[in-house]
Amino acid sequence: MITEHPIADKVLDLVNIALSKGEKYMAYNNSLYFIDERDVHFFKTRDEAVEFAVNNISDRDRFAVLHFNSVKDILNQIPYGDQLQRQLNIDPDENGLYNKDGNDFTDALIDHLESQQLLFNKQLKTDVMNNENLQYLKDNIKYMGFGENMYRELERNLGEGKAEFQLRFAAEINKKPFEATLNFRKSDSTDMYFFNNYNASLEKSNGEKNEQTFYLNKGKGVTAKEAYNLLDGRAVHKDLTTKEGQPYKAWIQLDFENKDKNNNFEVKQFHEKYGYDLKAAVEKFAVAELNDPDKAKALMQSLEKGNVQSVTIEKDGSSHKMFMEADPQYKKVTMYDSNMKMVAKESLEQYKSGIDKGSKEVKAGQENDKKKELKQEPKAEKEKLEKKNGQSLLPKKRESKGKGLGVS
């Protein structure tokens, strides 16, 4: 069995990193003489370390598990050699520097090593936090729909340590210029940075520009595409929270006629109790996508994000490519033809489903059938009476032999 294992310096660095992450169990390959970073694995619990060791036994590999609280613990349990072991144990007969009463040299050396360890741990902790903060902000930007092109600029700004900074985003959506300025600010109490809000603007086809500041709450909020849809005049369905932290769902839409004190458009909200049923509004039309559950689900999700969604209307044996958008304020959907021209209200009937469009016709038909049944009932009763017992129970018509009008 190998009793001495020279350890690579990189392993000792990994030990400090593991400690900062709360990992205090190490599985190492003790079948090797020299141990480098590829031969060690760190875990938070002994069970995880033992399971790894058991599952990785081979004819050339055998892992041992040890617990540690410092680099010294590692060196004590996996010594470089007998001489180092004796020094670590501070044997007075072997270590000429040892003095039971202490001396200036050893005390200074110990103080130096401890201060260096503290500096290393502090820097390591800072590096770990900075990396986690960077990854958090990257995920945040990507989730909000701004892509990955700003990552390098983000990392550069974080490295400069400024109190706040901005990142620029620009795109063209449906031939309309959409821009956003993302605002980041450093915490007053830590070195962490946060993505707090962004200013978005959309230039309409008529040359007008709508602008709005959208705020984030714990990394969540109106995404870039949803901001585009709101600035373009459509409504978006969102998960929101009250000031007390209670979650709720509502449709939101910008009120372009009114602004608040911060020069933002006021936001109209249509809660669930408002009574808007998107599915029912869509089902009024003969939408082919509703026949496929997956396509129907995708259609509803797209409309909830405020998109103008293409649909296929199948009516009377013909298909029509059209577009629709949610309109919660008026509890309906707005329809556009294939050229994105809004369909007039009086022309919508031809695109509605059979149940909705023909409701009046069905009702009228039912009334006509009822009238026919009422007309037939007296005749049927008359025939029934005539056939009973093979003779008529009705009085016979009197025949007049004389001229003129007969009197019954």
Short mmCIF file of C-alpha atoms in Angstrom, two decimals:
data_model
loop_
_atom_site.label_atom_id
_atom_site.label_comp_id
_atom_site.label_asym_id
_atom_site.label_seq_id
_atom_site.Cartn_x
_atom_site.Cartn_y
_atom_site.Cartn_z
CA MET A 1 0.00 0.00 0.00
CA ILE A 2 1.29 3.49 -0.89
CA THR A 3 1.79 5.50 2.31
CA GLU A 4 3.23 8.70 0.83
CA HIS A 5 1.47 10.80 -1.78
CA PRO A 6 3.08 13.93 -3.19
CA ILE A 7 0.19 16.34 -3.79
CA ALA A 8 -0.01 18.85 -6.63
CA ASP A 9 -0.35 22.49 -5.57
CA LYS A 10 -3.49 22.68 -7.68
CA VAL A 11 -5.14 20.17 -5.34
CA LEU A 12 -4.52 22.46 -2.37
CA ASP A 13 -6.13 25.32 -4.29
CA LEU A 14 -9.15 23.10 -4.95
CA VAL A 15 -9.36 22.32 -1.23
CA ASN A 16 -9.80 26.02 -0.43
CA ILE A 17 -12.41 26.40 -3.16
CA ALA A 18 -14.29 23.38 -1.78
CA LEU A 19 -14.24 24.85 1.73
CA SER A 20 -15.75 28.10 0.47
CA LYS A 21 -18.60 26.06 -1.06
CA GLY A 22 -19.21 24.05 2.11
CA GLU A 23 -17.70 20.84 0.70
CA LYS A 24 -15.66 19.19 3.48
CA TYR A 25 -15.39 15.60 2.28
CA MET A 26 -12.81 14.52 -0.29
CA ALA A 27 -12.53 11.26 -2.19
CA TYR A 28 -8.98 10.74 -3.54
CA ASN A 29 -7.39 7.95 -5.52
CA ASN A 30 -4.95 6.43 -3.06
CA SER A 31 -3.75 3.81 -5.51
CA LEU A 32 -1.58 6.50 -7.11
CA TYR A 33 1.72 7.85 -5.83
CA PHE A 34 1.29 11.40 -7.14
CA ILE A 35 -2.11 13.03 -6.64
CA ASP A 36 -3.18 15.83 -8.96
CA GLU A 37 -6.48 17.67 -9.51
CA ARG A 38 -7.90 14.85 -11.64
CA ASP A 39 -7.62 12.40 -8.74
CA VAL A 40 -9.69 14.29 -6.14
CA HIS A 41 -13.43 14.91 -5.82
CA PHE A 42 -15.24 16.99 -3.20
CA PHE A 43 -18.65 16.51 -1.57
CA LYS A 44 -20.83 18.13 1.07
CA THR A 45 -21.75 14.88 2.84
CA ARG A 46 -19.88 11.71 3.73
CA ASP A 47 -22.58 9.55 2.14
CA GLU A 48 -22.06 11.24 -1.24
CA ALA A 49 -18.30 10.79 -0.99
CA VAL A 50 -18.56 7.12 0.05
CA GLU A 51 -21.06 6.38 -2.71
CA PHE A 52 -18.67 7.89 -5.26
CA ALA A 53 -15.76 5.87 -3.87
CA VAL A 54 -17.72 2.59 -3.98
CA ASN A 55 -18.97 3.20 -7.52
CA ASN A 56 -15.53 3.98 -8.92
CA ILE A 57 -13.48 0.97 -7.81
CA SER A 58 -11.47 -0.68 -10.59
CA ASP A 59 -8.31 -2.75 -11.03
CA ARG A 60 -6.29 0.48 -11.09
CA ASP A 61 -8.38 2.89 -9.02
CA ARG A 62 -9.34 2.86 -5.36
CA PHE A 63 -10.74 5.92 -3.67
CA ALA A 64 -10.45 6.77 0.01
CA VAL A 65 -12.64 9.32 1.82
CA LEU A 66 -11.50 11.88 4.35
CA HIS A 67 -13.02 14.82 6.21
CA PHE A 68 -11.19 18.15 6.42
CA ASN A 69 -11.60 21.70 7.70
CA SER A 70 -8.34 23.14 6.37
CA VAL A 71 -5.41 22.45 4.07
CA LYS A 72 -3.46 21.28 7.12
CA ASP A 73 -6.03 18.51 7.66
CA ILE A 74 -5.35 17.28 4.14
CA LEU A 75 -1.59 17.30 4.67
CA ASN A 76 -1.98 15.51 7.98
CA GLN A 77 -4.04 12.74 6.41
CA ILE A 78 -2.21 12.53 3.07
CA PRO A 79 1.39 13.44 3.97
CA TYR A 80 4.05 14.25 1.43
CA GLY A 81 6.39 12.01 3.40
CA ASP A 82 7.62 11.07 6.85
CA GLN A 83 9.72 14.23 7.24
CA LEU A 84 6.78 16.55 6.54
CA GLN A 85 4.57 14.50 8.82
CA ARG A 86 6.99 14.90 11.67
CA GLN A 87 7.16 18.68 11.05
CA LEU A 88 3.41 18.99 11.03
CA ASN A 89 3.22 17.11 14.29
CA ILE A 90 5.90 19.47 15.69
CA ASP A 91 8.08 16.80 17.23
CA PRO A 92 10.50 18.63 19.62
CA ASP A 93 13.20 16.06 19.05
CA GLU A 94 13.13 16.43 15.28
CA ASN A 95 12.22 20.07 14.69
CA GLY A 96 15.06 22.41 15.57
CA LEU A 97 12.77 25.44 15.33
CA TYR A 98 10.46 24.13 18.00
CA ASN A 99 10.64 25.75 21.40
CA LYS A 100 8.08 24.82 24.02
CA ASP A 101 8.22 28.37 25.28
CA GLY A 102 7.83 29.72 21.72
CA ASN A 103 10.14 32.01 19.77
CA ASP A 104 9.82 35.05 17.52
CA PHE A 105 10.62 33.21 14.31
CA THR A 106 8.00 30.49 14.63
CA ASP A 107 5.38 32.93 15.89
CA ALA A 108 6.02 35.29 12.96
CA LEU A 109 5.93 32.40 10.51
CA ILE A 110 2.61 31.17 11.88
CA ASP A 111 1.14 34.69 11.81
CA HIS A 112 2.30 35.13 8.22
CA LEU A 113 0.81 31.83 7.10
CA GLU A 114 -2.50 32.58 8.82
CA SER A 115 -2.75 36.08 7.33
CA GLN A 116 -1.95 34.72 3.88
CA GLN A 117 -4.66 32.10 4.33
CA LEU A 118 -7.19 34.77 5.34
CA LEU A 119 -6.29 36.90 2.32
CA PHE A 120 -6.57 33.87 0.05
CA ASN A 121 -9.95 32.89 1.48
CA LYS A 122 -11.26 36.47 1.15
CA GLN A 123 -10.10 36.76 -2.45
CA LEU A 124 -11.45 33.30 -3.24
CA LYS A 125 -14.81 34.19 -1.75
CA THR A 126 -14.88 37.43 -3.74
CA ASP A 127 -14.02 35.60 -6.97
CA VAL A 128 -16.71 32.99 -6.36
CA MET A 129 -19.33 35.67 -5.61
CA ASN A 130 -18.34 37.70 -8.68
CA ASN A 131 -18.61 34.64 -10.91
CA GLU A 132 -21.99 33.76 -9.46
CA ASN A 133 -23.18 37.36 -9.88
CA LEU A 134 -21.97 37.39 -13.49
CA GLN A 135 -23.76 34.13 -14.28
CA TYR A 136 -26.93 35.35 -12.55
CA LEU A 137 -26.98 38.54 -14.63
CA LYS A 138 -26.27 36.60 -17.83
CA ASP A 139 -29.23 34.32 -17.14
CA ASN A 140 -31.33 37.36 -16.24
CA ILE A 141 -30.58 39.15 -19.52
CA LYS A 142 -31.22 36.01 -21.55
CA TYR A 143 -34.49 35.21 -19.76
CA MET A 144 -35.73 38.75 -20.37
CA GLY A 145 -35.28 38.20 -24.10
CA PHE A 146 -32.19 40.33 -24.81
CA GLY A 147 -30.02 37.44 -26.02
CA GLU A 148 -26.33 36.80 -25.38
CA ASN A 149 -24.59 39.51 -27.40
CA MET A 150 -24.11 41.78 -24.36
CA TYR A 151 -22.21 39.23 -22.23
CA ARG A 152 -18.72 40.56 -22.98
CA GLU A 153 -19.75 44.16 -22.28
CA LEU A 154 -21.47 43.03 -19.09
CA GLU A 155 -18.32 41.29 -17.83
CA ARG A 156 -16.18 44.34 -18.64
CA ASN A 157 -18.47 46.65 -16.66
CA LEU A 158 -18.56 44.32 -13.67
CA GLY A 159 -14.76 44.24 -13.65
CA GLU A 160 -14.56 48.04 -13.49
CA GLY A 161 -16.56 48.09 -10.25
CA LYS A 162 -18.61 51.18 -11.10
CA ALA A 163 -21.60 52.06 -8.95
CA GLU A 164 -23.91 51.72 -11.96
CA PHE A 165 -23.73 51.14 -15.69
CA GLN A 166 -25.92 50.65 -18.77
CA LEU A 167 -26.05 48.23 -21.69
CA ARG A 168 -27.63 49.01 -25.06
CA PHE A 169 -29.89 46.74 -27.10
CA ALA A 170 -31.26 47.38 -30.59
CA ALA A 171 -33.31 45.27 -32.98
CA GLU A 172 -35.82 45.54 -35.78
CA ILE A 173 -39.08 43.68 -35.20
CA ASN A 174 -41.60 43.52 -38.02
CA LYS A 175 -39.72 46.37 -39.75
CA LYS A 176 -40.10 48.59 -36.67
CA PRO A 177 -36.96 49.78 -34.77
CA PHE A 178 -37.01 48.59 -31.15
CA GLU A 179 -34.37 49.82 -28.67
CA ALA A 180 -33.70 49.31 -24.98
CA THR A 181 -31.27 50.64 -22.38
CA LEU A 182 -30.66 48.12 -19.59
CA ASN A 183 -29.84 49.69 -16.21
CA PHE A 184 -27.58 47.94 -13.68
CA ARG A 185 -26.77 49.14 -10.17
CA LYS A 186 -24.37 47.97 -7.48
CA SER A 187 -25.81 47.11 -4.06
CA ASP A 188 -25.18 49.61 -1.26
CA SER A 189 -24.23 46.82 1.16
CA THR A 190 -22.46 44.22 -1.03
CA ASP A 191 -20.48 43.97 -4.25
CA MET A 192 -23.45 42.39 -6.02
CA TYR A 193 -24.95 44.05 -9.12
CA PHE A 194 -28.62 43.92 -10.06
CA PHE A 195 -30.57 44.43 -13.29
CA ASN A 196 -33.30 46.76 -12.01
CA ASN A 197 -35.12 48.11 -15.06
CA TYR A 198 -34.84 49.04 -18.72
CA ASN A 199 -36.03 51.91 -20.89
CA ALA A 200 -37.62 50.69 -24.13
CA SER A 201 -38.70 52.59 -27.23
CA LEU A 202 -40.53 51.60 -30.41
CA GLU A 203 -40.72 53.67 -33.57
CA LYS A 204 -44.11 53.17 -35.19
CA SER A 205 -44.68 53.01 -38.95
CA ASN A 206 -46.05 56.56 -38.86
CA GLY A 207 -42.77 57.86 -37.41
CA GLU A 208 -44.04 58.31 -33.86
CA LYS A 209 -42.00 56.83 -31.01
CA ASN A 210 -43.48 55.28 -27.88
CA GLU A 211 -41.23 54.99 -24.81
CA GLN A 212 -41.69 53.26 -21.47
CA THR A 213 -39.60 52.15 -18.46
CA PHE A 214 -40.21 48.54 -17.40
CA TYR A 215 -39.20 47.42 -13.90
CA LEU A 216 -38.01 44.00 -12.79
CA ASN A 217 -39.02 42.25 -9.58
CA LYS A 218 -36.54 39.58 -8.43
CA GLY A 219 -35.26 39.16 -11.94
CA LYS A 220 -38.70 38.85 -13.53
CA GLY A 221 -40.90 41.26 -15.43
CA VAL A 222 -42.03 42.28 -18.91
CA THR A 223 -39.78 40.62 -21.49
CA ALA A 224 -38.32 42.42 -24.51
CA LYS A 225 -40.90 40.95 -26.90
CA GLU A 226 -43.74 41.73 -24.50
CA ALA A 227 -42.45 45.30 -24.21
CA TYR A 228 -42.53 45.56 -28.02
CA ASN A 229 -46.13 44.31 -28.09
CA LEU A 230 -47.20 46.73 -25.34
CA LEU A 231 -45.56 49.68 -27.07
CA ASP A 232 -47.28 48.60 -30.28
CA GLY A 233 -50.66 48.88 -28.54
CA ARG A 234 -51.52 45.30 -27.65
CA ALA A 235 -52.30 43.67 -24.29
CA VAL A 236 -50.17 41.09 -22.47
CA HIS A 237 -51.23 38.51 -19.87
CA LYS A 238 -48.83 38.46 -16.89
CA ASP A 239 -48.27 36.89 -13.49
CA LEU A 240 -48.11 39.83 -11.07
CA THR A 241 -47.80 40.42 -7.32
CA THR A 242 -49.49 42.91 -5.03
CA LYS A 243 -47.56 45.24 -2.73
CA GLU A 244 -48.17 42.68 0.01
CA GLY A 245 -46.54 39.98 -2.13
CA GLN A 246 -49.72 38.15 -3.12
CA PRO A 247 -49.60 36.65 -6.67
CA TYR A 248 -52.34 37.28 -9.21
CA LYS A 249 -52.89 37.20 -12.98
CA ALA A 250 -54.05 40.09 -15.16
CA TRP A 251 -53.97 41.47 -18.67
CA ILE A 252 -51.97 44.71 -18.88
CA GLN A 253 -52.12 47.36 -21.60
CA LEU A 254 -50.56 50.80 -21.96
CA ASP A 255 -52.86 53.80 -21.85
CA PHE A 256 -51.40 56.09 -24.51
CA GLU A 257 -53.77 58.89 -23.52
CA ASN A 258 -52.41 59.32 -19.98
CA LYS A 259 -48.97 59.45 -18.32
CA ASP A 260 -47.83 59.20 -14.71
CA LYS A 261 -45.46 61.47 -12.76
CA ASN A 262 -42.42 59.64 -14.18
CA ASN A 263 -43.56 60.33 -17.75
CA ASN A 264 -44.51 56.69 -18.26
CA PHE A 265 -47.77 55.67 -19.86
CA GLU A 266 -50.26 54.56 -17.27
CA VAL A 267 -50.97 50.83 -17.26
CA LYS A 268 -54.50 49.48 -17.53
CA GLN A 269 -55.15 46.13 -15.84
CA PHE A 270 -57.92 43.65 -16.58
CA HIS A 271 -58.09 41.11 -13.77
CA GLU A 272 -59.61 37.65 -13.93
CA LYS A 273 -62.82 38.98 -12.36
CA TYR A 274 -63.16 41.37 -15.30
CA GLY A 275 -64.52 38.37 -17.17
CA TYR A 276 -62.38 38.15 -20.29
CA ASP A 277 -62.26 34.55 -21.60
CA LEU A 278 -59.62 34.37 -24.32
CA LYS A 279 -60.42 30.78 -25.27
CA ALA A 280 -64.13 31.51 -25.69
CA ALA A 281 -63.34 34.58 -27.79
CA VAL A 282 -61.11 32.54 -30.12
CA GLU A 283 -63.60 29.66 -30.37
CA LYS A 284 -66.19 31.99 -31.89
CA PHE A 285 -64.23 31.69 -35.12
CA ALA A 286 -63.63 28.60 -37.27
CA VAL A 287 -59.94 28.40 -36.35
CA ALA A 288 -58.36 25.21 -37.71
CA GLU A 289 -55.60 25.23 -35.07
CA LEU A 290 -58.19 24.56 -32.35
CA ASN A 291 -58.61 21.03 -33.70
CA ASP A 292 -55.05 20.14 -32.60
CA PRO A 293 -54.47 20.35 -28.79
CA ASP A 294 -50.77 21.24 -29.16
CA LYS A 295 -51.43 23.93 -31.75
CA ALA A 296 -54.34 25.28 -29.72
CA LYS A 297 -52.13 25.57 -26.63
CA ALA A 298 -49.38 27.33 -28.62
CA LEU A 299 -51.96 29.73 -30.08
CA MET A 300 -53.27 30.70 -26.64
CA GLN A 301 -49.76 31.20 -25.24
CA SER A 302 -48.79 33.39 -28.18
CA LEU A 303 -51.89 35.55 -27.81
CA GLU A 304 -51.24 35.91 -24.06
CA LYS A 305 -47.77 37.30 -24.83
CA GLY A 306 -49.44 40.01 -26.90
CA ASN A 307 -48.44 38.65 -30.30
CA VAL A 308 -50.39 39.09 -33.52
CA GLN A 309 -50.79 35.40 -34.31
CA SER A 310 -51.47 33.88 -37.73
CA VAL A 311 -54.41 31.45 -37.91
CA THR A 312 -56.20 29.41 -40.55
CA ILE A 313 -59.97 29.92 -40.86
CA GLU A 314 -61.73 26.98 -42.51
CA LYS A 315 -65.25 27.77 -43.61
CA ASP A 316 -67.54 26.27 -46.25
CA GLY A 317 -64.78 24.10 -47.66
CA SER A 318 -62.23 26.91 -48.11
CA SER A 319 -59.24 28.05 -46.04
CA HIS A 320 -58.34 31.64 -45.24
CA LYS A 321 -55.03 32.77 -43.75
CA MET A 322 -55.74 35.47 -41.21
CA PHE A 323 -54.28 37.08 -38.08
CA MET A 324 -55.73 37.73 -34.64
CA GLU A 325 -54.79 39.48 -31.42
CA ALA A 326 -56.30 39.49 -27.92
CA ASP A 327 -58.49 42.43 -26.93
CA PRO A 328 -59.32 41.99 -23.24
CA GLN A 329 -60.81 45.48 -22.78
CA TYR A 330 -63.68 44.64 -25.14
CA LYS A 331 -63.66 40.91 -24.31
CA LYS A 332 -62.96 39.80 -27.86
CA VAL A 333 -60.22 39.10 -30.37
CA THR A 334 -59.38 41.48 -33.21
CA MET A 335 -59.17 39.88 -36.66
CA TYR A 336 -56.98 40.91 -39.60
CA ASP A 337 -56.95 39.61 -43.17
CA SER A 338 -53.86 38.19 -44.89
CA ASN A 339 -52.67 41.75 -45.64
CA MET A 340 -52.93 42.75 -41.97
CA LYS A 341 -55.98 44.91 -42.65
CA MET A 342 -58.49 44.88 -39.82
CA VAL A 343 -61.68 43.01 -40.67
CA ALA A 344 -64.76 45.20 -40.23
CA LYS A 345 -67.34 44.12 -37.67
CA GLU A 346 -70.00 43.54 -40.30
CA SER A 347 -67.67 41.18 -42.20
CA LEU A 348 -66.75 39.00 -39.22
CA GLU A 349 -69.85 36.77 -39.47
CA GLN A 350 -68.48 34.89 -42.49
CA TYR A 351 -65.46 33.72 -40.46
CA LYS A 352 -67.31 32.61 -37.35
CA SER A 353 -67.79 29.01 -36.36
CA GLY A 354 -71.05 27.25 -37.23
CA ILE A 355 -72.35 27.38 -33.67
CA ASP A 356 -71.90 31.11 -33.34
CA LYS A 357 -72.71 32.26 -36.85
CA GLY A 358 -75.69 29.97 -37.27
CA SER A 359 -77.15 30.44 -33.82
CA LYS A 360 -79.89 32.72 -35.15
CA GLU A 361 -80.54 30.42 -38.13
CA VAL A 362 -80.73 27.37 -35.89
CA LYS A 363 -83.13 29.14 -33.55
CA ALA A 364 -85.32 30.21 -36.48
CA GLY A 365 -85.29 26.67 -37.85
CA GLN A 366 -86.32 25.27 -34.50
CA GLU A 367 -89.26 27.67 -34.37
CA ASN A 368 -90.40 26.67 -37.88
CA ASP A 369 -90.21 23.00 -36.94
CA LYS A 370 -92.29 23.69 -33.87
CA LYS A 371 -94.97 25.42 -35.98
CA LYS A 372 -95.08 22.45 -38.33
CA GLU A 373 -95.54 20.09 -35.40
CA LEU A 374 -98.42 22.20 -34.07
CA LYS A 375 -100.17 22.11 -37.49
CA GLN A 376 -99.78 18.36 -37.75
CA GLU A 377 -101.15 17.58 -34.28
CA PRO A 378 -104.87 18.42 -35.04
CA LYS A 379 -104.76 16.40 -38.27
CA ALA A 380 -103.27 13.41 -36.48
CA GLU A 381 -105.91 13.56 -33.75
CA LYS A 382 -108.65 13.72 -36.39
CA GLU A 383 -107.35 10.62 -38.16
CA LYS A 384 -107.08 8.82 -34.84
CA LEU A 385 -110.70 9.50 -34.03
CA GLU A 386 -111.91 8.38 -37.48
CA LYS A 387 -110.15 5.04 -37.26
CA LYS A 388 -111.34 4.14 -33.80
CA ASN A 389 -113.73 1.10 -33.94
CA GLY A 390 -113.74 1.31 -37.71
CA GLN A 391 -116.17 4.21 -37.74
CA SER A 392 -116.06 7.91 -37.37
CA LEU A 393 -117.02 9.47 -34.06
CA LEU A 394 -117.47 12.82 -35.67
CA PRO A 395 -120.98 13.98 -36.73
CA LYS A 396 -121.72 13.33 -40.37
CA LYS A 397 -122.14 16.17 -42.74
CA ARG A 398 -125.80 16.63 -43.61
CA GLU A 399 -126.66 16.40 -47.25
CA SER A 400 -129.32 18.71 -48.63
CA LYS A 401 -131.67 17.50 -51.33
CA GLY A 402 -133.27 20.80 -51.88
CA LYS A 403 -131.97 23.85 -53.52
CA GLY A 404 -130.29 26.70 -51.65
CA LEU A 405 -128.19 26.58 -48.46
CA GLY A 406 -128.44 23.67 -46.15
CA VAL A 407 -128.89 24.29 -42.41
CA SER A 408 -127.32 21.93 -39.89
#
